Amino acid sequence: MQDFDYAAPISTHEAVQLLADPGHKAVVLAGGTDILVLLRERRRRATLVVDVKKIAELNELAMTADGGLFLGAAVPCSRIYREAAITEKYAALVDATKIIGGWQIQSRATVGGNLCNASPAADSIPPLAIYDAVAEIAGPNGRRQMPVADFCSGVGKNVMARGDLLVAIILPPIEARSGAAFQRFIPRNEMDIAVASAASLVELDDQGIICKARIVLGAVATTAVRASHAEEALVGQPPSDELFAQAGALAERSARPIDDMRGTIEYRKHLCGVLTRRTLAIAVERAQSKTQ
Amino acid sequence: MSDISPISYSDKTFKVIGTRPVRHDGADKVTGRALYGADVQLPGALHGKVLRSPHAHARIKLIDTSIAEKIEGVYAVATGKDWPDLVDKIADLGEGAVHLKDLSENCLAVDKVLYKGHAIAAVAARDVHIAEAAIAAIRVDYELLPAVTSVLDAMKPGAPILHPGLKTETLGQPSQGPTNIDRHVHFETGDIAAGFAAADLILEREFETATVHQGYIEPQVSTALWNEDGQLKIWTSTQGSFTARHQTAELLQLPISKVTVTPCEIGGGFGGKIAVYLEPVAAILSRKSGRAVKMTMQRDEVFEGTGPTPASFIRVKLGATKDGKLTAGQAYLAYESGAFPGGVIGPGTMCIFSCVELPNAVVDGYDVCVNKPKTQAYRAPGATQAAFAFESTFNELAEQLQIDPIAIRRINGVKEGSRRVDGPVYPRIGYLECLEAAQNSSHWNSPLEGPNQGRGIAAGYWFNIGLKSSVSASVNPDGTVNLLEGSTDIGGTRTSIAMQLAETLGIPAADVLPKVVDTDSIGYTDVTGGSRTTFATGMAAHKVGLKLLEQLTARAAFLWDCDPAEVKVDGDLYRWRDQQLTFKQLAEKLPSAGDPVVGHASVSPEGPTNGFGVHIVDVEVDPDTAKVKILRYTAIQDAGKAIHPSYVEGQMQGGAVQGIGWALNEEYFYGDDHKMRNASLLDYRIPTCLDVPMIDTIIVEVPNPNHPFGVRGVGETPIVPPPGAIADAIFQATGVRATRLPISPPRLWKAMSQLAK
């Protein structure tokens, strides 16, 4: 491993100053499950590692006044799925946090880090995107918010500039008659990276007709990709297996995957259809169980 | 652990053998106190790192280490220039031989790099971070050469040539012209044309298997200390301390007595820890720096720099009468040997038809160099690929003839007196007994329980070799016996060997205290490999036990002042007239009964013996994603005599799991640039505990006539049947006959979609 300095600021302001220091190539350490590996394997360079786990704001996990969720950027996955209020409301996010790594990893790894790392196969990004989550970023020029869907700009790349720090991810409140689910496909049953993944959200009206749908696919493009045509096909329809299959077929067309050691282009597209269909079925079931 | 007793074909009864005592090394292992290679900490030791080739094939034009050498904290830099002049010489490693010049160039390249990951230079520094920085500061100029990483491409005319001087050896005769084929093996028996003419059905099928790695959990790790007096001491993770000593001494041109190898506790080997990688390099760095040097590989170095086992192309042609009797068989096998000659085509060709009587057969095998790491043994090296091809074709033949797969194997199965295609005639073996156990098993007789499920079956064969083993033993006055052995303990052999001495002496297994010692402290012992250790070192333990018995009888006679011939021994009781002493009582009296009771024994049993297995597997295939779930798995195997049934079951389970990985997901994935893309345990998909069910086991015991207790080696056979059995189960579930390993989800899904069209 390369030599680096270590700092553990206790305020967001202090962290931003450190990250903005032109004398350093600084990286952020939250759970460390990605950055430590990257540094050790010399795939990332850093002269300063800024540990953000001691910043109170980044460790906050709470329902907001309007019924949404404030998810501090340094909150580990295991805190999310242990919180009953969250598991009830944001089931797709919980689906994802339960399968990111094993128990030890889940106790360290953060959703914020998963987002910043910007892997096309990140498990938490499609669920955040279907909930229209917003990233709150602190920087040298103050704070700003942007949709999570626009946060990643490429493989391993995000929109943050020097000095920027992801403070939190804010999930808007969800409608009562909605349900969501996330699934990924991996060849094994553990210790694997998604070959393809899908998060689906549906909202039902009083008659049980789908009035809103969100489908976001993972691992099939440079960033998570929204399956808009599939969403459109769902709205105004009563849920049915045929409808989910039709949406799945449309979702395949939104995927722009590559061939690599994890899968082929045609297989990944096919998986988008399967996973869309399967997550829609679960999402509708979850929505219906709430409406009853 | 299974509570099912072995199915025994012997009327011998034993006191210790066949029981399940606590393993002697268990406490050390579960408390984390066992000393592995990484635990070796010598005062002032330096850390060594290796610079590896980023290219699959290139000529080395220049290696400039001058900047690296000047870095503060760097004590030594080594390159291929540090090898002494090595003559063309072959060293026999027990499980395979090695050409010493090739071995040296594999440890540190000289003129060319032959695969990505090929070691080029090494650095010893105060800490591993400085060593890494120094590695990065070494400049290498390459002249890139075209590469070839597929066995069939490497055999084509005009293929990039790895070794310009290489000739194909066919029946001992070298060929003309440049080639990547280093060896052509050919066997034939009977009249192949007449055999096929007599067949009612002929099937010819082609198979491919991917490069797979042994996947031992502990990476290679070695520490070397080259003393000022010229004595070289090495602590290492190896399957054979004497083999490591032999290779290191030859590579460094040292007298063998100048090298001492201490085998550390080993975290898996499976054939991959026989050839040396780090040992001689650490030694050179130690000589140059005057300090101890410790070197540890990272996982990517293990994948890219150490021996996987060959990818292969195999064609099988079988002919049979309509009642299922095989009339002829032909096989063509091309195996990758990797960057240097000397692969495992030999056993591949010997195993392909080893489970059936075949009156007319032709087998051709080719060992082919490609730009991948030099291949090494992996649990029944060469047999799994061959069995996948043969058993798959055989299963399809049975299906087309509408004959039950066990029935067709019983019709054609080998037994005592059957002649293998490559010549040897089998002595008493237990293949038909394994088939009978499969037929009677609860697994075979229970129905499948859902859609998209299938049941498959396949057999497998492996030798166990004899080679040389030595042990020493001495009786302690408290009634225990110290047992020193040269066999490194990979799979519980301390206990399986100790139990054979305990049985011979009639004492509890816990009273024999086994210890694996260094090469200065015991007679020559070959590698732990070839399923030989419980068999051969166990024979040595039995032999030393007889020597101790003779001395103990003499000491008892001395105490009773009688003729030793009049002393009767029954288990642990020594009797003369109305006098009697237990082993323990006699041991207590030994200090006043003359010479200490000490024995040495060595063995070199001739000729291999034979282990057969039959595996049954149920799978469920997701019709949407083609993901295969192993629902139920039963491994059946002839162990001759299971010394410690739990260990035998463990070997059967471990082999089956490795075979499942090989069948379903494991492969070296290469890009168009001939570089491995998945050199990590994340993307090289070994099964996790969530991917396999409990593997059920049925031990069959048809005693080996050439062992005092009837032991057959059991370690390797269980990896042989799984791919064939799983492919068969997948066919039953989906209708797809998979002919290419791994049967990964993208590949199986593609085949399933094509079948649906």
CSV table of N, CA and C in Angstrom, one decimal, chain B residues 226-232 258:
chain,number,residue,atom,x,y,z
B,226,TRP,N,19.6,-17.9,4.0
B,226,TRP,CA,20.8,-18.5,3.5
B,226,TRP,C,21.9,-18.1,4.4
B,227,ASN,N,22.4,-19.0,5.2
B,227,ASN,CA,23.4,-18.6,6.2
B,227,ASN,C,24.7,-18.4,5.6
B,228,GLU,N,25.6,-17.7,6.4
B,228,GLU,CA,26.9,-17.4,5.9
B,228,GLU,C,27.7,-18.7,5.7
B,229,ASP,N,27.3,-19.8,6.5
B,229,ASP,CA,28.1,-21.0,6.3
B,229,ASP,C,27.6,-21.8,5.1
B,230,GLY,N,26.7,-21.2,4.3
B,230,GLY,CA,26.3,-21.9,3.1
B,230,GLY,C,25.1,-22.8,3.2
B,231,GLN,N,24.6,-22.8,4.4
B,231,GLN,CA,23.4,-23.7,4.7
B,231,GLN,C,22.1,-22.9,4.4
B,232,LEU,N,21.3,-23.5,3.6
B,232,LEU,CA,20.0,-22.8,3.2
B,232,LEU,C,18.8,-23.4,3.9
B,258,LYS,N,22.9,-29.2,1.7
B,258,LYS,CA,23.0,-27.8,2.1
B,258,LYS,C,21.6,-27.2,2.3
